[in-house]
Coordinates of C-alpha atoms and ligand atoms in Angstrom, one line a residue:
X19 CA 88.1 87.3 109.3
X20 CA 85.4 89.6 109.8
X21 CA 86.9 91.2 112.4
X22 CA 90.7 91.9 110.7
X23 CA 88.9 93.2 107.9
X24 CA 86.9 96.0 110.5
X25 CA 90.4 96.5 111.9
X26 CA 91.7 97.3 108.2
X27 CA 89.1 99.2 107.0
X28 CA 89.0 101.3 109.9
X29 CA 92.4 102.2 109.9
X30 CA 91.8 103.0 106.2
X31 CA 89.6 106.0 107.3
X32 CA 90.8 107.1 110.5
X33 CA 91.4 110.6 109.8
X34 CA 88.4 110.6 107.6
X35 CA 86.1 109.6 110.1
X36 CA 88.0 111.5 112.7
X37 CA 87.0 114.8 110.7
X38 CA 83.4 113.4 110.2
X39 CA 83.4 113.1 114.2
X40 CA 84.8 116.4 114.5
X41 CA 82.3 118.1 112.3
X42 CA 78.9 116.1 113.9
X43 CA 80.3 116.9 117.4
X44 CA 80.5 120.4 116.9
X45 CA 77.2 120.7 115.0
X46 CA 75.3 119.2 117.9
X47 CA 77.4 121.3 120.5
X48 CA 75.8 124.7 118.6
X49 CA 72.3 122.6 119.2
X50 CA 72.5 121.6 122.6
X51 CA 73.3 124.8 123.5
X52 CA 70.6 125.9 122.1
X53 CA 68.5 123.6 124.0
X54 CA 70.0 124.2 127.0
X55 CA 69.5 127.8 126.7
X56 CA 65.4 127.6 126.4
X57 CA 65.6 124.7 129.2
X58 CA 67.6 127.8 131.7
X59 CA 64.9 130.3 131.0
X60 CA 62.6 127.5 132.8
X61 CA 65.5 127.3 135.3
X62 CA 65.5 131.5 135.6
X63 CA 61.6 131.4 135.7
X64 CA 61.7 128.9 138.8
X65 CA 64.3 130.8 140.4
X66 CA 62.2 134.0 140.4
X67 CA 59.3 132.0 142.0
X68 CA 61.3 130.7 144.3
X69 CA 62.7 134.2 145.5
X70 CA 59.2 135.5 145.3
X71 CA 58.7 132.9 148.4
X72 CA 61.4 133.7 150.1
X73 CA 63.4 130.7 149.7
X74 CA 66.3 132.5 148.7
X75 CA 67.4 132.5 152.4
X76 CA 68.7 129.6 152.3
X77 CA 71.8 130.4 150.5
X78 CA 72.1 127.3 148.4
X79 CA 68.8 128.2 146.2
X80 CA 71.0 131.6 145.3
X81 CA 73.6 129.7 144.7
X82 CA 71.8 127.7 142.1
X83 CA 70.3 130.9 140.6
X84 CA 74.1 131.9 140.1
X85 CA 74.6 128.3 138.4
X86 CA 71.6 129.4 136.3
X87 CA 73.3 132.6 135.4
X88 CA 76.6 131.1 134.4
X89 CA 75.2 128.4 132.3
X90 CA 72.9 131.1 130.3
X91 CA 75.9 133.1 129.8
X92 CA 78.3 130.7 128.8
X93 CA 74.9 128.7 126.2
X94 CA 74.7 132.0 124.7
X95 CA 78.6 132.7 124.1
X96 CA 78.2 128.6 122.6
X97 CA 75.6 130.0 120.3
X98 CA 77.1 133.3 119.1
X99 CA 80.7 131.8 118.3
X100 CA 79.0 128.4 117.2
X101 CA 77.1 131.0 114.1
X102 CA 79.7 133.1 113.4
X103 CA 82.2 130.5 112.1
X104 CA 85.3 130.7 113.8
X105 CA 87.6 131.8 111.0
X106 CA 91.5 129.6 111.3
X107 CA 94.0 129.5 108.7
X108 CA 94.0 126.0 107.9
X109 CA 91.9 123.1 107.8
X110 CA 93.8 121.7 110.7
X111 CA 93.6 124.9 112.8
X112 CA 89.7 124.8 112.2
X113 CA 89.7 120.7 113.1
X114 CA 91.7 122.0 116.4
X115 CA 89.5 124.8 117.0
X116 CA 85.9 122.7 116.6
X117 CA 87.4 120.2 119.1
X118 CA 88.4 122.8 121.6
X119 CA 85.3 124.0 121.5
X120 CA 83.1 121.2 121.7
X121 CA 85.2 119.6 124.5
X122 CA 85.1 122.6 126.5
X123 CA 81.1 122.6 126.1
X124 CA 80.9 119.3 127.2
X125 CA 83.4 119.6 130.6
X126 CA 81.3 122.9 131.0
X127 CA 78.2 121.5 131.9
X128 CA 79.3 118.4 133.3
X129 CA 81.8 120.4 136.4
X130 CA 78.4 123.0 136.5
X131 CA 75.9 119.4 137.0
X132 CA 78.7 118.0 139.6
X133 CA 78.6 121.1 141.5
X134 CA 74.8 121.4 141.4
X135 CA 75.0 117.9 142.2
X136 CA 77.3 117.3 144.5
X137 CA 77.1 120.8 146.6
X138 CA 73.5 121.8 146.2
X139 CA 71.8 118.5 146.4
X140 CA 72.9 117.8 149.7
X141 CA 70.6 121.6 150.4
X142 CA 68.0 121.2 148.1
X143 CA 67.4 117.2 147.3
X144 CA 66.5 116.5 143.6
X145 CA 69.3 118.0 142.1
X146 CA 71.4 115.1 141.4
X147 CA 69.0 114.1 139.0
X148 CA 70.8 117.3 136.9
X149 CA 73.8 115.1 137.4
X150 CA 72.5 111.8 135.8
X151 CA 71.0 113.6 133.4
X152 CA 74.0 115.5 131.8
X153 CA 76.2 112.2 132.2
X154 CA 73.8 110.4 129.9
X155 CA 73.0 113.5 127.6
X156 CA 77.0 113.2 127.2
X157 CA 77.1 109.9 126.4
X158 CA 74.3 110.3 124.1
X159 CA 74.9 113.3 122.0
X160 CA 78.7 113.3 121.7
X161 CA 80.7 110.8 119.8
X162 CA 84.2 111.2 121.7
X163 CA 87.0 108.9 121.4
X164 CA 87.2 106.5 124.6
X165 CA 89.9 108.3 126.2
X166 CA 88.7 111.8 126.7
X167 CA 85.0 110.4 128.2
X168 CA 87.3 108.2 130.2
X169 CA 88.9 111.8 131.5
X170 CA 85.8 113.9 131.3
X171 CA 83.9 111.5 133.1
X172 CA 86.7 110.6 135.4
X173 CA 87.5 114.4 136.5
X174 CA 83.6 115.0 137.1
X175 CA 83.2 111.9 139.5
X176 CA 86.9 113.2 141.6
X177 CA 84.9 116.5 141.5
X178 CA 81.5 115.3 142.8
X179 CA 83.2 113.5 145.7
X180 CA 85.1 115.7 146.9
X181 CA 82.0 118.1 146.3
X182 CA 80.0 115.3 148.4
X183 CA 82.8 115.3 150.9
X184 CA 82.7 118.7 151.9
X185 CA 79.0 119.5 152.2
X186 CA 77.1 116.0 152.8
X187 CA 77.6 115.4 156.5
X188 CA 75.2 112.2 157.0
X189 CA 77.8 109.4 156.2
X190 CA 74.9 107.0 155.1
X191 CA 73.6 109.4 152.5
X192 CA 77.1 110.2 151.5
X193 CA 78.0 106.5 151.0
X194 CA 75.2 105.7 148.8
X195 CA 76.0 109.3 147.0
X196 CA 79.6 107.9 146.4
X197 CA 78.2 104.5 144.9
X198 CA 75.4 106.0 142.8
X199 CA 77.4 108.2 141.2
X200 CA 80.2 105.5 140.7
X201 CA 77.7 103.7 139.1
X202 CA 76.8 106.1 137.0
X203 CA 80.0 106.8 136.0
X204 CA 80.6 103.5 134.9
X205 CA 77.5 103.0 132.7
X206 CA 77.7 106.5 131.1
X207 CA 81.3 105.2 130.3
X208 CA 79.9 102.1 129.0
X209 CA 77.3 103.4 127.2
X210 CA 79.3 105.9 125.5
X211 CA 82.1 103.7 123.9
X212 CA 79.7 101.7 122.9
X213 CA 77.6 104.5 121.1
X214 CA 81.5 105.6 119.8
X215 CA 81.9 102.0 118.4
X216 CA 78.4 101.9 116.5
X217 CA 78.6 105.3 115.1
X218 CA 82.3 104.4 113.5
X219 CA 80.6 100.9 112.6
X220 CA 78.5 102.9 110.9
X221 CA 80.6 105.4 109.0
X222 CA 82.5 103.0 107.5
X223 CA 79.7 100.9 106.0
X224 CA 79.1 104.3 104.5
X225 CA 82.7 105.0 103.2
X226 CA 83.3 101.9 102.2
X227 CA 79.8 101.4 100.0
X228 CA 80.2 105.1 99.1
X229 CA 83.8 103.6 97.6
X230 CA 82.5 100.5 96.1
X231 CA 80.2 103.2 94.0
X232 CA 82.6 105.6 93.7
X233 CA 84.7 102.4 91.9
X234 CA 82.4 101.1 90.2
X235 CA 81.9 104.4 88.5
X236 CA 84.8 104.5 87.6
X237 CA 85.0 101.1 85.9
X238 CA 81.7 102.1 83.7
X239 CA 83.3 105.6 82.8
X240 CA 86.3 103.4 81.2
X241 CA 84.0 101.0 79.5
X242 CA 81.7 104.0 78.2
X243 CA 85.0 105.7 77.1
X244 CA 86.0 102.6 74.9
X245 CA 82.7 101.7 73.8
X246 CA 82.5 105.7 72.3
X247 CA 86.0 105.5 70.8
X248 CA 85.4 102.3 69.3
X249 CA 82.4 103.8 68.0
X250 CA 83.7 106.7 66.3
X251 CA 86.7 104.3 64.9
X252 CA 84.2 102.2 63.5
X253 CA 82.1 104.8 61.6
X254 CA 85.2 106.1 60.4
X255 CA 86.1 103.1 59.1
X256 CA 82.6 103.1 57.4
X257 CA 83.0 106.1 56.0
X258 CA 86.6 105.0 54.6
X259 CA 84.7 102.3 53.5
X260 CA 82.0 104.1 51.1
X261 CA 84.7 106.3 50.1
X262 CA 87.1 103.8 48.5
X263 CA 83.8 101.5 47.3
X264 CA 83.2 104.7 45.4
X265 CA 87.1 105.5 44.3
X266 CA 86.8 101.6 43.1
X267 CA 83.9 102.1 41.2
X268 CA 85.1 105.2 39.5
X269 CA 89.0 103.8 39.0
X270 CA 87.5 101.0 37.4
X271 CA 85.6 102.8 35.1
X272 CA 88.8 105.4 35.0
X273 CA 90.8 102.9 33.3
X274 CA 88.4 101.4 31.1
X275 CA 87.2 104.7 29.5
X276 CA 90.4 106.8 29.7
X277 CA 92.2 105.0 26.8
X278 CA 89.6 104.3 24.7
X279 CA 89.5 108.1 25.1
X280 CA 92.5 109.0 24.8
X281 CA 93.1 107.5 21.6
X282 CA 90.9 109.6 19.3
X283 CA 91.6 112.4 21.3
X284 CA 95.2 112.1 20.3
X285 CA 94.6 111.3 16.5
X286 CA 92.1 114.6 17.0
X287 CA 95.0 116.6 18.1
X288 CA 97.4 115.4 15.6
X289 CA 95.6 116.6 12.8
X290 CA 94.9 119.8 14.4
X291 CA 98.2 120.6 14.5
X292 CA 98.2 119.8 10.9
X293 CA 95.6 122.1 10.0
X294 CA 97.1 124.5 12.3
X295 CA 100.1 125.3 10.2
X296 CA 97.7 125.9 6.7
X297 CA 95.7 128.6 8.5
X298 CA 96.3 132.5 8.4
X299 CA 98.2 133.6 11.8
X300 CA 94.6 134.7 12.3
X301 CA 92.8 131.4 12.3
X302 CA 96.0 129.6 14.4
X303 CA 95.0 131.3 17.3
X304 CA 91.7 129.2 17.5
X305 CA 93.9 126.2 16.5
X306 CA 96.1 126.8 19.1
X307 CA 93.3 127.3 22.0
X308 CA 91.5 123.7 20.8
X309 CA 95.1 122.0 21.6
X310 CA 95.5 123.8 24.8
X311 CA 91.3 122.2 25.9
X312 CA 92.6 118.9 24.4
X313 CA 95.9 118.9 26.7
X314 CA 94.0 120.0 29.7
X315 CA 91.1 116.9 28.7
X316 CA 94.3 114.8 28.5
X317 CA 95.7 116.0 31.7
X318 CA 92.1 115.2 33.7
X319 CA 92.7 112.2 32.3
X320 CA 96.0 111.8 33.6
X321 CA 94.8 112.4 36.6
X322 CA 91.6 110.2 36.4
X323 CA 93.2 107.5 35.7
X324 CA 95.9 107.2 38.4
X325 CA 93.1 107.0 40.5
X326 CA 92.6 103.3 39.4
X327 CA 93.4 100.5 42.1
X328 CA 94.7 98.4 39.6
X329 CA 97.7 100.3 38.1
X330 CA 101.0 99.2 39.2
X331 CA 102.3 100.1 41.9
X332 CA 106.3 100.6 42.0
X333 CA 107.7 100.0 46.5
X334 CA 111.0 100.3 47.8
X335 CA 111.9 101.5 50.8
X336 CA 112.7 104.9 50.8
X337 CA 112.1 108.3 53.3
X338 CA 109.4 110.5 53.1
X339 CA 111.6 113.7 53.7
X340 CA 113.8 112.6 50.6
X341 CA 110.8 112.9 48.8
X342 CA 109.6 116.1 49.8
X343 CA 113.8 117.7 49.1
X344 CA 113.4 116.1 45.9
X345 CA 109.8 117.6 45.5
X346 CA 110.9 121.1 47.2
X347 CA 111.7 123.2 44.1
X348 CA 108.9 122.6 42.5
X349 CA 106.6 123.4 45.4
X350 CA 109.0 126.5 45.6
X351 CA 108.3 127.3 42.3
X352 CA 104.6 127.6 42.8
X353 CA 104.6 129.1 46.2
X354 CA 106.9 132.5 44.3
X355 CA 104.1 132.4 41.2
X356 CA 101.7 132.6 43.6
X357 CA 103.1 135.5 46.3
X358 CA 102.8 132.7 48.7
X359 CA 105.6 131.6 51.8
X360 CA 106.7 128.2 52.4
X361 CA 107.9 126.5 55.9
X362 CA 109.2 122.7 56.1
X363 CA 110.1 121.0 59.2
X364 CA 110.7 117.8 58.8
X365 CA 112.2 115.2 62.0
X366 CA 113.6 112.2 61.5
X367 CA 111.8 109.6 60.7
X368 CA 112.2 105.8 59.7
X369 CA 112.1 104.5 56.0
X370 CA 109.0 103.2 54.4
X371 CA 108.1 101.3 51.3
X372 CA 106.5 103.7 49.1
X373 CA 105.7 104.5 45.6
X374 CA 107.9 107.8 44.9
X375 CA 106.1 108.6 41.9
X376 CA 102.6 108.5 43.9
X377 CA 103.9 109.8 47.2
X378 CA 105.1 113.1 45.3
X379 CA 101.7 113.0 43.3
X380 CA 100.3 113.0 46.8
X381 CA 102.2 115.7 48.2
X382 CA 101.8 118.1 45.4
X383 CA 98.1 117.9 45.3
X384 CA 97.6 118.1 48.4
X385 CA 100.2 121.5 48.2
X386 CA 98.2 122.8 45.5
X387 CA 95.0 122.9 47.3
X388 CA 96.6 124.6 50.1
X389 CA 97.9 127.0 48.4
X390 CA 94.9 128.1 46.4
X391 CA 93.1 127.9 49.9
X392 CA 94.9 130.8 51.1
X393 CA 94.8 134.6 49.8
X394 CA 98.5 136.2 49.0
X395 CA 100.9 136.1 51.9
X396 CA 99.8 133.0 53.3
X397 CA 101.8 130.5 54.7
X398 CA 102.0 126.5 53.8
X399 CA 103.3 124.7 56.6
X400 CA 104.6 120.8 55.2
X401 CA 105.6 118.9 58.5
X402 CA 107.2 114.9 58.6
X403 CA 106.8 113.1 62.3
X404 CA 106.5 110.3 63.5
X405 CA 105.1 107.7 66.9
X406 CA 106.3 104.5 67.5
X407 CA 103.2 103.1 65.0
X408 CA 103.2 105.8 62.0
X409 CA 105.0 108.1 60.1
X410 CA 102.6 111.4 59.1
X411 CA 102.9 114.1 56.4
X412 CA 101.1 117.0 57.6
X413 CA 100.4 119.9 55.6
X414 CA 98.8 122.8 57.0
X415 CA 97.4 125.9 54.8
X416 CA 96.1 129.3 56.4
X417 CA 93.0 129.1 54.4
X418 CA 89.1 129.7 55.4
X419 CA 88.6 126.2 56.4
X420 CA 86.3 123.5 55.3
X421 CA 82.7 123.7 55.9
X422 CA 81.0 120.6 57.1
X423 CA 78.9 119.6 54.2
X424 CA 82.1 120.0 51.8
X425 CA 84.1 118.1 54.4
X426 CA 81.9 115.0 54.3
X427 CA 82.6 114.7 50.2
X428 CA 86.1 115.6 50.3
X429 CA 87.5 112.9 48.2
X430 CA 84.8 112.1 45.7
X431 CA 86.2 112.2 42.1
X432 CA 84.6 115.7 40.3
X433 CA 83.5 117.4 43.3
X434 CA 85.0 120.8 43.1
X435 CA 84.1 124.1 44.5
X436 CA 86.6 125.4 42.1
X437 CA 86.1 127.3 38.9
X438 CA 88.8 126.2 37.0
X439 CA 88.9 122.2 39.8
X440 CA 88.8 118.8 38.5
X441 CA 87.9 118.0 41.7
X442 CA 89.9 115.3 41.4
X443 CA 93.0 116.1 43.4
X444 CA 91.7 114.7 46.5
X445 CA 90.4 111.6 44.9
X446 CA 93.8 110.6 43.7
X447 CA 95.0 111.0 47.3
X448 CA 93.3 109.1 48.8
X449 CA 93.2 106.4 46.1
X450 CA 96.9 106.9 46.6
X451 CA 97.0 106.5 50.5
X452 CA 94.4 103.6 50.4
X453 CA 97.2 101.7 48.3
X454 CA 100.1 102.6 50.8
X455 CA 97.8 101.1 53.8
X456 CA 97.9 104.9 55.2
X457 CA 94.5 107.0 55.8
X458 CA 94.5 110.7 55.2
X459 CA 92.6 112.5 58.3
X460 CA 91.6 116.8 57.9
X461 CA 91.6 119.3 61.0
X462 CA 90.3 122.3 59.9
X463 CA 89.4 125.8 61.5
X464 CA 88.3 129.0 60.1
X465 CA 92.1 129.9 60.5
X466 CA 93.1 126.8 58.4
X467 CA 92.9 123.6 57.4
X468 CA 95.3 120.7 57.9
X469 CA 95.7 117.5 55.8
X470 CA 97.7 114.4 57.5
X471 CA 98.8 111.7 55.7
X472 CA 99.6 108.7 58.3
X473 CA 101.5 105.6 57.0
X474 CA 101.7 102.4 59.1
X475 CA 105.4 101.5 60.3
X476 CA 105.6 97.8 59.4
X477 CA 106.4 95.7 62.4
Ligands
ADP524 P1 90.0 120.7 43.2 O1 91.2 121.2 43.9 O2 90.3 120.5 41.7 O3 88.8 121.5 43.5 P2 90.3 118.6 45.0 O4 89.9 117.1 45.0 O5 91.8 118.8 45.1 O6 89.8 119.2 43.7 O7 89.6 119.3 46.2 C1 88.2 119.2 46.3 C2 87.6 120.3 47.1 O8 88.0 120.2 48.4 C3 88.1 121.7 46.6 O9 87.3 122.2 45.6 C4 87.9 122.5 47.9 O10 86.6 123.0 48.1 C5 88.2 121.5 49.0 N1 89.5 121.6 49.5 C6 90.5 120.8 49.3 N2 91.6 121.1 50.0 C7 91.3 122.3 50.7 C8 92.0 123.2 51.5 N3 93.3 123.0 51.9 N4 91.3 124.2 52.1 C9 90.0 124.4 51.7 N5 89.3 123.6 50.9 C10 89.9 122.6 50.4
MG525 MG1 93.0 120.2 44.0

């Protein structure tokens, strides 16, 4: 079970882990070069001493000076070109290029040990040890697939006996040459797969914990998301809360009060009009300005009290847009006293059960504000859409926008910033929306300010 599951995983990653390989093959070729560099000064240095005694008559000791030559020339060409990136158009040129180069390194200096080896040793005993040494280093410091050491190390050993072939003339030296460095062979083999094998083992243990987290991340982001959303949904129920506690309050005592005001107020009015007619033209104009403050009282009033949850309500199922036509002319009206311009798009949207009464009520104060929002020239916007869940009004104004403290008590009765406001307007929307199950949200910028009405789509 184990086992399948390796299999799985690793064919999961393979190219993956093949580009890891890739890049931690060719970092350690720019390092061993390095290393082998300072190691062929020693080389040079031993050379020189050996000249200096004159053992550079026998001809293989010049010979392995020249072997010393090549391998510092071609270390420091490794080490220039390993620094200066090799520039390639594409990620898979510079994959291709990295391997090239690495593998090139690597069948360098194991033909140069197999010549030292297998030609010079047979001159100058001790130099096989070079051999072993670079067939281990190999195994050790590169992490090739089993195939290419399989050829690397396969093309060295044909190499070193035919090497041993030409220049080893004792046949009992040569035989034990042959199985030493068949031996050899075979371990460095070994020993590299099995390094190969551990080092993939490895990576994926990585990959696939660096997944679980990577997952697992993921997972909490989502929750975190939620949690936040249904946190803001939740203070903005609270805040819908207070602010229809408070409309409550304030209908309640709306209803109560208005027509116990109203009454006098009327009888009041009533005989001013009598009195009105006695008077010299002079005095009528005082009369008449006491009526007009008593029919705006009364119209506050009005106002006031349809903000009351308990007056009846009239539903039947009818379209928003029909009641914005039927509003239209009015709304046309205003925008022309006012020197202000008017767009309506409205899409089609399903029926509702509404109020038409309130829903125009809604729309008009709503208008109103936008409209004295915005300086001459301005431009209302009244939009109708709808999701699968809601149909919205939107009305957009090109006013100044809504500061933050005046947005938080948008929709308490009598706040006004207004001269000549009730500060009501609002109030009665969203007395008005509370009762058709809809919510009224605000986006505002300093470029404008935008009211939606959203009503739920009964299922
Ligand atoms: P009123 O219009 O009588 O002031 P409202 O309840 O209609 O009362 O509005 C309350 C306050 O909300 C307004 O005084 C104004 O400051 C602010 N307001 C409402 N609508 C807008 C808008 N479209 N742009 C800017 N401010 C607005
Ligand atoms: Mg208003």
């Amino acid at each position: 079970m184990g086992f399948f599951q390796f299999q799985h995983i690793t064919a999961k990653y393979e190219k993956d882990i093949e580009e890891i390989l890739t890049y931690i093959n060719f970092d350690r070729t720019r390092k061993l070069s390095i290393i082998l560099f300072l190691a062929n000064i020693t080389f040079l240095f031993v050379d020189y001493i050996n000249k200096a005694d004159g053992l550079w008559a026998n001809h293989s000791y010049r010979c392995l000076f020249y072997s010393h030559v090549a391998l510092g020339l071609v270390t420091i060409f490794y080490i220039i070109i390993g620094y200066y990136r090799i520039k390639a158009h594409s990620a898979n040129d510079m994959a291709l290029v990295h391997k090239i180069y690495v593998i090139f390194f690597a069948s360098f200096i194991l033909s140069l040990a197999t010549i030292i080896s297998g030609w010079i040793d047979q001159k100058i005993h001790g130099q096989i040890t070079v051999y072993v040494m670079i067939c281990i280093t190999i195994a050790v410091v590169y992490n090739y697939k089993p195939k290419i050491t399989a050829f690397l190390y396969g093309s060295c050993w044909i190499a070193f006996m035919i090497f041993l072939g030409i220049s080893q003339k004792d046949p009992n030296i040569r035989q034990g040459n042959y199985l030493n460095a068949f031996l050899l062979v075979v371990l460095s083999y070994f020993l590299s797969v099995m390094l190969y094998k551990l080092k993939i083992r490895d990576l994926i243990h990585e990959y696939h914990l660096e997944n679980m987290v990577a997952e697992r991340t993921k997972e909490l982001q989502t929750a975190n998301d939620l949690l936040t959303q249904e946190i803001f949904e939740r203070k903005r129920a609270e805040e819908e809360i207070i602010r229809l506690d408070r409309l409550n309050l304030v209908g309640e005592m709306a209803a109560s009060i208005s027509h116990e005001v109203r009454n006098p107020m009327t009888t009041v009015k009533g005989f001013l009009q009598l009195l009105k007619d006695k008077q010299d033209p002079k005095g009528k104009e005082y009369f008449d300005l006491m009526i007009e403050e008593l029919d705006r009282a009364n119209s506050i009033l009005s106002e006031f009290l349809s903000i009351s949850k308990n007056k009846a309500t009239m539903y039947e199922w009818c379209n928003i847009n029909d009641i914005v036509i039927s509003t239209l002319p009015l709304i046309h009206a205003e925008a022309l006293n006012n020197d202000k311009f008017l767009t309506v798009e409205l899409s089609k949207v399903p029926d509702l059960q509404l109020d038409i009464q309130e829903i125009r009520q809604l729309l008009l104060n709503l208008v109103r504000n936008g409209f004295e929002a915005m300086p001459k020239g301005g431009q209302l916007k009244i939009r109708t859409f709808s999701s699968d869940t809601e149909v919205t009004l939107g009305i957009s104004d090109e006013g100044d926008g809504i500061e933050q403290s005046i947005l938080e008590k948008l929709g308490t009765p009598f706040f006004t910033t207004k001269e000549q406001g009730t500060g009501l307007g609002l109030a009665v929307c969203y007395g008005i929306a509370s009762r058709h199950n809809g919510r009224i949200s605000v986006e505002t910028s300093p470029k404008g300010t935008t009211f939606y009405v959203y009503f739920e789509l009964s299922k």
